[in-house]
mmCIF file of C-alpha atoms in Angstrom:
data_model
loop_
_atom_site.group_PDB
_atom_site.id
_atom_site.type_symbol
_atom_site.label_atom_id
_atom_site.label_comp_id
_atom_site.label_asym_id
_atom_site.label_seq_id
_atom_site.Cartn_x
_atom_site.Cartn_y
_atom_site.Cartn_z
ATOM 1 C CA MET A 1 0.000 0.000 0.000
ATOM 2 C CA GLU A 2 1.235 3.490 -0.822
ATOM 3 C CA ILE A 3 0.594 6.981 0.444
ATOM 4 C CA ARG A 4 2.158 10.247 -0.672
ATOM 5 C CA LYS A 5 3.345 11.999 2.478
ATOM 6 C CA ARG A 6 2.428 13.096 5.956
ATOM 7 C CA LEU A 7 0.656 16.458 6.220
ATOM 8 C CA GLY A 8 1.979 19.610 7.817
ATOM 9 C CA VAL A 9 0.914 23.185 8.461
ATOM 10 C CA GLY A 10 0.369 25.057 5.204
ATOM 11 C CA ASP A 11 -0.313 21.978 3.082
ATOM 12 C CA LYS A 12 -3.209 22.233 0.647
ATOM 13 C CA ILE A 13 -6.423 20.233 1.100
ATOM 14 C CA GLY A 14 -8.691 19.455 -1.829
ATOM 15 C CA LEU A 15 -12.312 19.546 -0.645
ATOM 16 C CA THR A 16 -14.747 17.586 -2.814
ATOM 17 C CA ALA A 17 -18.258 16.140 -2.544
ATOM 18 C CA PRO A 18 -18.222 12.652 -4.105
ATOM 19 C CA ALA A 19 -21.565 11.707 -2.553
ATOM 20 C CA GLY A 20 -24.252 13.942 -1.020
ATOM 21 C CA PRO A 21 -24.655 17.737 -0.967
ATOM 22 C CA THR A 22 -24.614 20.192 1.907
ATOM 23 C CA ASP A 23 -25.830 23.734 2.486
ATOM 24 C CA GLU A 24 -23.714 26.874 2.260
ATOM 25 C CA GLY A 25 -23.582 27.385 6.009
ATOM 26 C CA LYS A 26 -22.125 23.943 6.742
ATOM 27 C CA LEU A 27 -19.751 24.253 3.789
ATOM 28 C CA ASN A 28 -18.349 27.533 5.105
ATOM 29 C CA LYS A 29 -18.001 26.134 8.616
ATOM 30 C CA GLY A 30 -16.197 23.077 7.260
ATOM 31 C CA ILE A 31 -13.767 25.222 5.272
ATOM 32 C CA ALA A 32 -13.110 27.333 8.371
ATOM 33 C CA VAL A 33 -12.322 24.230 10.448
ATOM 34 C CA LEU A 34 -9.737 23.025 7.919
ATOM 35 C CA LYS A 35 -8.140 26.466 7.798
ATOM 36 C CA ASN A 36 -8.057 26.652 11.589
ATOM 37 C CA LEU A 37 -6.145 23.355 11.572
ATOM 38 C CA GLY A 38 -3.466 25.110 9.528
ATOM 39 C CA PHE A 39 -4.304 23.902 6.018
ATOM 40 C CA GLN A 40 -4.936 25.746 2.785
ATOM 41 C CA VAL A 41 -8.183 24.682 1.105
ATOM 42 C CA LYS A 42 -9.096 24.292 -2.557
ATOM 43 C CA VAL A 43 -12.878 23.916 -2.765
ATOM 44 C CA GLY A 44 -14.242 21.812 -5.614
ATOM 45 C CA LEU A 45 -17.296 22.824 -7.632
ATOM 46 C CA THR A 46 -19.180 19.743 -6.421
ATOM 47 C CA CYS A 47 -19.312 21.318 -2.961
ATOM 48 C CA TYR A 48 -21.820 23.851 -4.340
ATOM 49 C CA GLN A 49 -23.999 21.353 -6.247
ATOM 50 C CA ASN A 50 -27.330 19.771 -5.365
ATOM 51 C CA GLU A 51 -28.942 17.359 -7.795
ATOM 52 C CA GLY A 52 -32.226 15.750 -6.847
ATOM 53 C CA GLY A 53 -31.851 16.658 -3.179
ATOM 54 C CA TYR A 54 -29.364 13.895 -2.344
ATOM 55 C CA LEU A 55 -26.502 14.116 -4.872
ATOM 56 C CA ALA A 56 -23.715 16.688 -5.150
ATOM 57 C CA GLY A 57 -24.025 16.913 -8.924
ATOM 58 C CA PRO A 58 -23.944 14.312 -11.731
ATOM 59 C CA ALA A 59 -21.823 11.205 -11.161
ATOM 60 C CA ILE A 60 -19.406 12.044 -13.983
ATOM 61 C CA MET A 61 -18.827 15.516 -12.535
ATOM 62 C CA ARG A 62 -18.086 14.122 -9.092
ATOM 63 C CA ALA A 63 -15.753 11.479 -10.515
ATOM 64 C CA ASN A 64 -13.892 13.943 -12.741
ATOM 65 C CA GLU A 65 -13.321 16.298 -9.846
ATOM 66 C CA LEU A 66 -11.897 13.514 -7.696
ATOM 67 C CA ASN A 67 -9.652 12.399 -10.569
ATOM 68 C CA GLN A 68 -8.449 15.974 -11.026
ATOM 69 C CA MET A 69 -7.660 16.389 -7.340
ATOM 70 C CA PHE A 70 -5.550 13.238 -7.322
ATOM 71 C CA ALA A 71 -3.733 14.422 -10.458
ATOM 72 C CA ASP A 72 -3.133 17.954 -9.143
ATOM 73 C CA PRO A 73 0.445 18.146 -7.754
ATOM 74 C CA ASN A 74 -0.491 21.187 -5.670
ATOM 75 C CA ILE A 75 -3.038 19.224 -3.606
ATOM 76 C CA ASP A 76 -1.531 17.270 -0.714
ATOM 77 C CA ALA A 77 -4.623 15.410 0.559
ATOM 78 C CA ILE A 78 -8.331 15.154 -0.225
ATOM 79 C CA PHE A 79 -11.184 15.540 2.247
ATOM 80 C CA CYS A 80 -14.653 14.324 1.313
ATOM 81 C CA LEU A 81 -17.149 17.018 2.250
ATOM 82 C CA ARG A 82 -19.688 14.567 3.703
ATOM 83 C CA GLY A 83 -21.240 11.144 3.162
ATOM 84 C CA GLY A 84 -24.914 10.587 2.471
ATOM 85 C CA TYR A 85 -25.279 8.645 -0.760
ATOM 86 C CA GLY A 86 -23.686 8.615 -4.186
ATOM 87 C CA ALA A 87 -20.060 7.476 -3.911
ATOM 88 C CA MET A 88 -20.849 4.118 -5.527
ATOM 89 C CA GLN A 89 -22.087 5.903 -8.638
ATOM 90 C CA ILE A 90 -18.683 7.370 -9.461
ATOM 91 C CA LEU A 91 -16.629 4.160 -9.231
ATOM 92 C CA PRO A 92 -16.870 3.269 -12.961
ATOM 93 C CA PHE A 93 -15.485 6.708 -13.892
ATOM 94 C CA LEU A 94 -12.410 6.794 -11.647
ATOM 95 C CA ASP A 95 -8.947 6.512 -13.223
ATOM 96 C CA PHE A 96 -7.447 3.992 -10.822
ATOM 97 C CA ASP A 97 -4.119 3.724 -12.673
ATOM 98 C CA MET A 98 -3.615 7.484 -12.568
ATOM 99 C CA ILE A 99 -4.594 7.571 -8.896
ATOM 100 C CA ALA A 100 -2.083 4.807 -8.137
ATOM 101 C CA ASN A 101 0.608 6.961 -9.725
ATOM 102 C CA HIS A 102 -0.413 10.039 -7.698
ATOM 103 C CA PRO A 103 -0.992 8.627 -4.191
ATOM 104 C CA LYS A 104 -2.344 10.938 -1.518
ATOM 105 C CA MET A 105 -4.621 10.640 1.475
ATOM 106 C CA LEU A 106 -8.388 10.574 0.987
ATOM 107 C CA ILE A 107 -10.376 11.171 4.188
ATOM 108 C CA GLY A 108 -14.017 10.334 4.904
ATOM 109 C CA TYR A 109 -16.306 7.543 6.101
ATOM 110 C CA SER A 110 -19.890 6.226 5.897
ATOM 111 C CA ASP A 111 -20.871 6.370 2.187
ATOM 112 C CA ILE A 112 -17.188 7.043 1.425
ATOM 113 C CA THR A 113 -16.631 3.354 2.258
ATOM 114 C CA ALA A 114 -17.178 2.687 -1.457
ATOM 115 C CA LEU A 115 -14.110 4.812 -2.245
ATOM 116 C CA HIS A 116 -12.037 3.270 0.540
ATOM 117 C CA ILE A 117 -12.550 -0.235 -0.810
ATOM 118 C CA ALA A 118 -12.126 0.694 -4.474
ATOM 119 C CA LEU A 119 -8.967 2.768 -3.941
ATOM 120 C CA GLN A 120 -7.366 0.156 -1.686
ATOM 121 C CA GLN A 121 -8.047 -2.696 -4.093
ATOM 122 C CA LYS A 122 -7.703 -0.968 -7.471
ATOM 123 C CA SER A 123 -5.001 1.639 -6.706
ATOM 124 C CA ASP A 124 -3.165 -0.002 -3.784
ATOM 125 C CA LEU A 125 -3.780 3.131 -1.716
ATOM 126 C CA VAL A 126 -3.901 3.807 2.003
ATOM 127 C CA THR A 127 -7.130 5.703 2.774
ATOM 128 C CA ILE A 128 -8.296 7.390 5.969
ATOM 129 C CA HIS A 129 -11.559 6.532 7.750
ATOM 130 C CA GLY A 130 -12.108 9.811 9.547
ATOM 131 C CA PRO A 131 -14.390 12.798 10.174
ATOM 132 C CA MET A 132 -15.615 15.066 7.371
ATOM 133 C CA PRO A 133 -15.692 18.882 7.258
ATOM 134 C CA ALA A 134 -19.407 19.504 6.642
ATOM 135 C CA SER A 135 -20.564 17.089 9.329
ATOM 136 C CA ASP A 136 -18.319 15.793 12.116
ATOM 137 C CA LEU A 137 -15.501 18.333 12.082
ATOM 138 C CA ILE A 138 -17.869 21.266 12.633
ATOM 139 C CA SER A 139 -18.579 20.105 16.180
ATOM 140 C CA ALA A 140 -15.773 17.600 16.786
ATOM 141 C CA SER A 141 -14.286 17.104 20.240
ATOM 142 C CA ASP A 142 -10.605 17.600 20.965
ATOM 143 C CA PHE A 143 -10.162 13.811 21.033
ATOM 144 C CA THR A 144 -11.666 13.399 17.544
ATOM 145 C CA ILE A 145 -9.503 16.173 16.086
ATOM 146 C CA GLN A 146 -6.317 14.929 17.740
ATOM 147 C CA SER A 147 -6.982 11.362 16.556
ATOM 148 C CA LEU A 148 -7.418 12.683 13.018
ATOM 149 C CA LEU A 149 -4.280 14.820 13.148
ATOM 150 C CA SER A 150 -2.193 11.995 14.603
ATOM 151 C CA VAL A 151 -2.976 9.900 11.513
ATOM 152 C CA LEU A 152 -2.583 12.727 8.994
ATOM 153 C CA THR A 153 0.754 13.826 10.458
ATOM 154 C CA ASN A 154 1.892 10.310 11.454
ATOM 155 C CA ALA A 155 2.363 11.301 15.085
ATOM 156 C CA HIS A 156 1.922 7.783 16.529
ATOM 157 C CA SER A 157 4.096 7.863 19.610
ATOM 158 C CA SER A 158 2.869 4.574 21.081
ATOM 159 C CA GLY A 159 1.754 2.642 18.008
ATOM 160 C CA ARG A 160 -1.543 1.960 19.772
ATOM 161 C CA ILE A 161 -4.979 2.696 18.331
ATOM 162 C CA GLU A 162 -6.858 3.705 21.444
ATOM 163 C CA ASN A 163 -10.473 4.417 22.281
ATOM 164 C CA PRO A 164 -11.547 7.661 23.947
ATOM 165 C CA PRO A 165 -11.010 7.669 27.728
ATOM 166 C CA GLY A 166 -13.521 5.468 29.532
ATOM 167 C CA GLU A 167 -14.422 3.415 26.453
ATOM 168 C CA ILE A 168 -13.199 -0.193 26.504
ATOM 169 C CA MET A 169 -12.749 -2.425 23.475
ATOM 170 C CA GLU A 170 -14.749 -5.486 24.523
ATOM 171 C CA CYS A 171 -13.635 -8.970 23.582
ATOM 172 C CA LEU A 172 -16.233 -11.038 21.712
ATOM 173 C CA VAL A 173 -13.873 -13.793 20.540
ATOM 174 C CA PRO A 174 -10.413 -14.104 22.140
ATOM 175 C CA GLY A 175 -7.211 -14.539 20.190
ATOM 176 C CA LYS A 176 -4.527 -12.663 18.298
ATOM 177 C CA ALA A 177 -4.735 -11.645 14.629
ATOM 178 C CA GLU A 178 -2.504 -9.787 12.193
ATOM 179 C CA GLY A 179 -3.609 -8.323 8.888
ATOM 180 C CA ILE A 180 -4.284 -5.307 6.712
ATOM 181 C CA LEU A 181 -7.032 -3.071 8.088
ATOM 182 C CA THR A 182 -10.043 -2.688 5.790
ATOM 183 C CA GLY A 183 -13.821 -2.242 5.921
ATOM 184 C CA GLY A 184 -16.162 0.604 6.785
ATOM 185 C CA ASN A 185 -19.916 0.988 6.697
ATOM 186 C CA LEU A 186 -21.747 -2.353 6.709
ATOM 187 C CA ALA A 187 -24.529 -1.250 4.341
ATOM 188 C CA LEU A 188 -22.011 -0.038 1.743
ATOM 189 C CA ILE A 189 -19.887 -3.160 2.018
ATOM 190 C CA THR A 190 -22.860 -5.438 1.391
ATOM 191 C CA SER A 191 -24.065 -3.197 -1.462
ATOM 192 C CA LEU A 192 -20.749 -3.761 -3.266
ATOM 193 C CA LEU A 193 -20.996 -7.561 -3.167
ATOM 194 C CA GLY A 194 -21.276 -9.005 -6.661
ATOM 195 C CA THR A 195 -19.659 -5.944 -8.265
ATOM 196 C CA PRO A 196 -16.074 -5.411 -9.485
ATOM 197 C CA PHE A 197 -15.520 -3.533 -6.207
ATOM 198 C CA GLU A 198 -16.545 -6.327 -3.834
ATOM 199 C CA ILE A 199 -14.486 -6.267 -0.659
ATOM 200 C CA ASN A 200 -11.592 -8.697 -0.363
ATOM 201 C CA THR A 201 -11.242 -9.849 3.259
ATOM 202 C CA LYS A 202 -8.553 -12.489 2.770
ATOM 203 C CA GLY A 203 -5.726 -11.805 5.185
ATOM 204 C CA LYS A 204 -7.491 -8.677 6.476
ATOM 205 C CA ILE A 205 -8.680 -7.265 9.781
ATOM 206 C CA LEU A 206 -12.272 -6.307 8.958
ATOM 207 C CA PHE A 207 -13.793 -3.192 10.534
ATOM 208 C CA LEU A 208 -17.594 -2.786 10.457
ATOM 209 C CA GLU A 209 -19.938 -0.020 11.661
ATOM 210 C CA ASP A 210 -23.373 1.391 10.848
ATOM 211 C CA VAL A 211 -26.026 3.846 11.978
ATOM 212 C CA GLY A 212 -29.819 3.840 12.197
ATOM 213 C CA GLU A 213 -30.284 0.165 11.359
ATOM 214 C CA GLU A 214 -32.616 -2.172 13.252
ATOM 215 C CA PRO A 215 -30.978 -5.372 14.565
ATOM 216 C CA TYR A 216 -32.844 -7.518 12.013
ATOM 217 C CA ARG A 217 -31.359 -5.433 9.190
ATOM 218 C CA ILE A 218 -27.868 -5.793 10.661
ATOM 219 C CA ASP A 219 -28.575 -9.535 10.948
ATOM 220 C CA ARG A 220 -29.500 -9.637 7.250
ATOM 221 C CA MET A 221 -26.370 -7.789 6.125
ATOM 222 C CA LEU A 222 -24.024 -9.822 8.334
ATOM 223 C CA THR A 223 -25.672 -13.005 7.107
ATOM 224 C CA GLN A 224 -25.055 -11.855 3.540
ATOM 225 C CA LEU A 225 -21.365 -11.340 4.308
ATOM 226 C CA ALA A 226 -21.252 -14.736 5.977
ATOM 227 C CA LEU A 227 -22.836 -16.469 2.976
ATOM 228 C CA ALA A 228 -20.339 -14.683 0.723
ATOM 229 C CA GLY A 229 -17.457 -16.204 2.701
ATOM 230 C CA LYS A 230 -16.161 -12.902 4.010
ATOM 231 C CA PHE A 231 -15.901 -14.001 7.645
ATOM 232 C CA ASP A 232 -14.238 -17.293 6.669
ATOM 233 C CA GLU A 233 -11.468 -15.381 4.877
ATOM 234 C CA THR A 234 -10.796 -12.594 7.373
ATOM 235 C CA GLU A 235 -8.132 -12.815 10.081
ATOM 236 C CA GLY A 236 -9.955 -10.755 12.708
ATOM 237 C CA ILE A 237 -12.921 -8.429 13.168
ATOM 238 C CA LEU A 238 -13.386 -4.969 14.687
ATOM 239 C CA LEU A 239 -16.964 -3.950 15.473
ATOM 240 C CA GLY A 240 -17.268 -0.170 15.626
ATOM 241 C CA SER A 241 -20.076 2.155 16.646
ATOM 242 C CA TRP A 242 -23.696 1.132 16.053
ATOM 243 C CA THR A 243 -25.461 4.400 16.807
ATOM 244 C CA ASP A 244 -29.275 4.269 16.886
ATOM 245 C CA CYS A 245 -29.214 0.561 16.043
ATOM 246 C CA GLN A 246 -31.019 -0.704 19.140
ATOM 247 C CA SER A 247 -34.529 -2.121 18.869
ATOM 248 C CA SER A 248 -37.305 -0.617 20.980
ATOM 249 C CA ASN A 249 -38.950 -4.049 21.024
ATOM 250 C CA LEU A 250 -37.967 -5.675 24.307
ATOM 251 C CA ASN A 251 -38.519 -9.124 22.768
ATOM 252 C CA SER A 252 -36.134 -8.436 19.895
ATOM 253 C CA PHE A 253 -32.499 -9.406 19.605
ATOM 254 C CA GLN A 254 -30.228 -6.437 20.148
ATOM 255 C CA VAL A 255 -27.065 -5.702 18.165
ATOM 256 C CA LYS A 256 -24.717 -7.589 20.493
ATOM 257 C CA ASP A 257 -27.030 -10.608 20.351
ATOM 258 C CA VAL A 258 -26.714 -10.546 16.562
ATOM 259 C CA PHE A 259 -22.916 -10.393 16.822
ATOM 260 C CA ARG A 260 -22.865 -13.378 19.182
ATOM 261 C CA ARG A 261 -25.132 -15.416 16.902
ATOM 262 C CA ILE A 262 -23.551 -14.628 13.523
ATOM 263 C CA ILE A 263 -19.946 -13.478 14.003
ATOM 264 C CA ALA A 264 -18.753 -15.336 17.113
ATOM 265 C CA PRO A 265 -19.226 -18.865 15.635
ATOM 266 C CA PHE A 266 -16.550 -18.151 13.011
ATOM 267 C CA GLY A 267 -14.001 -18.114 15.838
ATOM 268 C CA LYS A 268 -12.055 -15.142 14.482
ATOM 269 C CA PRO A 269 -10.494 -12.808 17.092
ATOM 270 C CA THR A 270 -13.107 -10.071 17.501
ATOM 271 C CA VAL A 271 -13.584 -6.950 19.605
ATOM 272 C CA MET A 272 -16.642 -4.742 20.011
ATOM 273 C CA ASN A 273 -17.012 -1.047 20.892
ATOM 274 C CA VAL A 274 -14.212 0.246 18.682
ATOM 275 C CA ARG A 275 -15.230 3.907 18.787
ATOM 276 C CA ALA A 276 -15.021 4.712 15.097
ATOM 277 C CA GLY A 277 -17.847 5.545 12.721
ATOM 278 C CA HIS A 278 -21.034 7.463 13.448
ATOM 279 C CA CYS A 279 -20.069 8.457 16.979
ATOM 280 C CA GLU A 280 -18.481 11.287 18.904
ATOM 281 C CA PRO A 281 -15.738 11.239 20.047
ATOM 282 C CA ALA A 282 -14.301 8.996 17.334
ATOM 283 C CA ILE A 283 -11.040 7.327 16.353
ATOM 284 C CA THR A 284 -9.547 7.949 12.913
ATOM 285 C CA LEU A 285 -8.439 4.697 11.256
ATOM 286 C CA PRO A 286 -5.987 4.316 8.353
ATOM 287 C CA PHE A 287 -7.224 1.582 6.014
ATOM 288 C CA GLY A 288 -4.697 -0.435 4.052
ATOM 289 C CA VAL A 289 -2.076 -0.603 6.828
ATOM 290 C CA PRO A 290 -1.004 -3.676 8.828
ATOM 291 C CA VAL A 291 -2.373 -3.921 12.363
ATOM 292 C CA LEU A 292 -2.215 -6.324 15.282
ATOM 293 C CA LEU A 293 -5.384 -7.239 17.187
ATOM 294 C CA GLN A 294 -5.089 -8.746 20.660
ATOM 295 C CA ALA A 295 -8.742 -9.360 21.321
ATOM 296 C CA GLU A 296 -8.694 -10.715 24.858
ATOM 297 C CA GLU A 297 -6.690 -7.686 26.026
ATOM 298 C CA GLY A 298 -8.828 -5.305 23.956
ATOM 299 C CA LYS A 299 -5.717 -3.960 22.213
ATOM 300 C CA LEU A 300 -5.237 -2.748 18.636
ATOM 301 C CA SER A 301 -1.907 -1.442 17.336
ATOM 302 C CA TYR A 302 0.023 -0.592 14.174
ATOM 303 C CA PHE A 303 2.931 -2.480 12.745
ATOM 304 C CA ASN A 304 5.579 0.229 12.194
ATOM 305 C CA PRO A 305 3.436 3.244 11.198
ATOM 306 C CA GLN A 306 6.508 4.832 9.562
ATOM 307 C CA SER A 307 6.290 2.144 6.880
ATOM 308 C CA TRP A 308 3.062 3.480 5.412
ATOM 309 C CA LEU A 309 4.130 7.123 5.048
#
């Protein structure tokens, strides 16, 4: 996996909207946050688009802008404005060979999962599962911002990937696993099955999270991954935040019950409550880098973070 360089004060951020739109107020606040962090910002035209109420312009426009930002030597990293829906639409129009030859960090999560998987597998790129300017960064806690900056600047003093204070990574299946970190939003991962961008979990540590899904829907998506052999192939599993995924029906299985029924029987080292995804505060995770999971101890760490910058 390849990445261009660590970021520093004064570096230029390309801001693009590969999925959903936002309003002018949130856009301006997001730009201000990036500038306050010490970066210059080049704002893409997609950030001002709204097509059909849920897309930041036509798919070809969004894809072309992302291609251009990767090709632009004056842009040091690319932030996705927000998630929503639409990133899958641009995958057929991305120039993966060009992107592989111009590696740089792409930051986002949720619907941006489609780009994480495609860029890792088609361009051999490290990508960053982290907060986005028009949503999370506007009101992010100090922990969330420092976690993001530690990944962007490669300031990993301990090599550990640690939860916010007071949040414990809970062991679901004990054991130790090594592998390349991959994954993202569960709904996006299952939506890519059967396409040229289907996730490859062989030899990987698989991270999963979602928001606003009833336990039976999570059950259905996890069962789909199981039937597709994705849990057989993976080395270990990280279960992230599952915000607003609890059932109000007291007779229903809850999310942890679903994990115990579907994931635990595969016997792969697994931890729950990895505070990344649709939560605050949140960890920033670099996808495409080797990590070590020690599930029983609730520990997650990098293998030599200097090697991926």
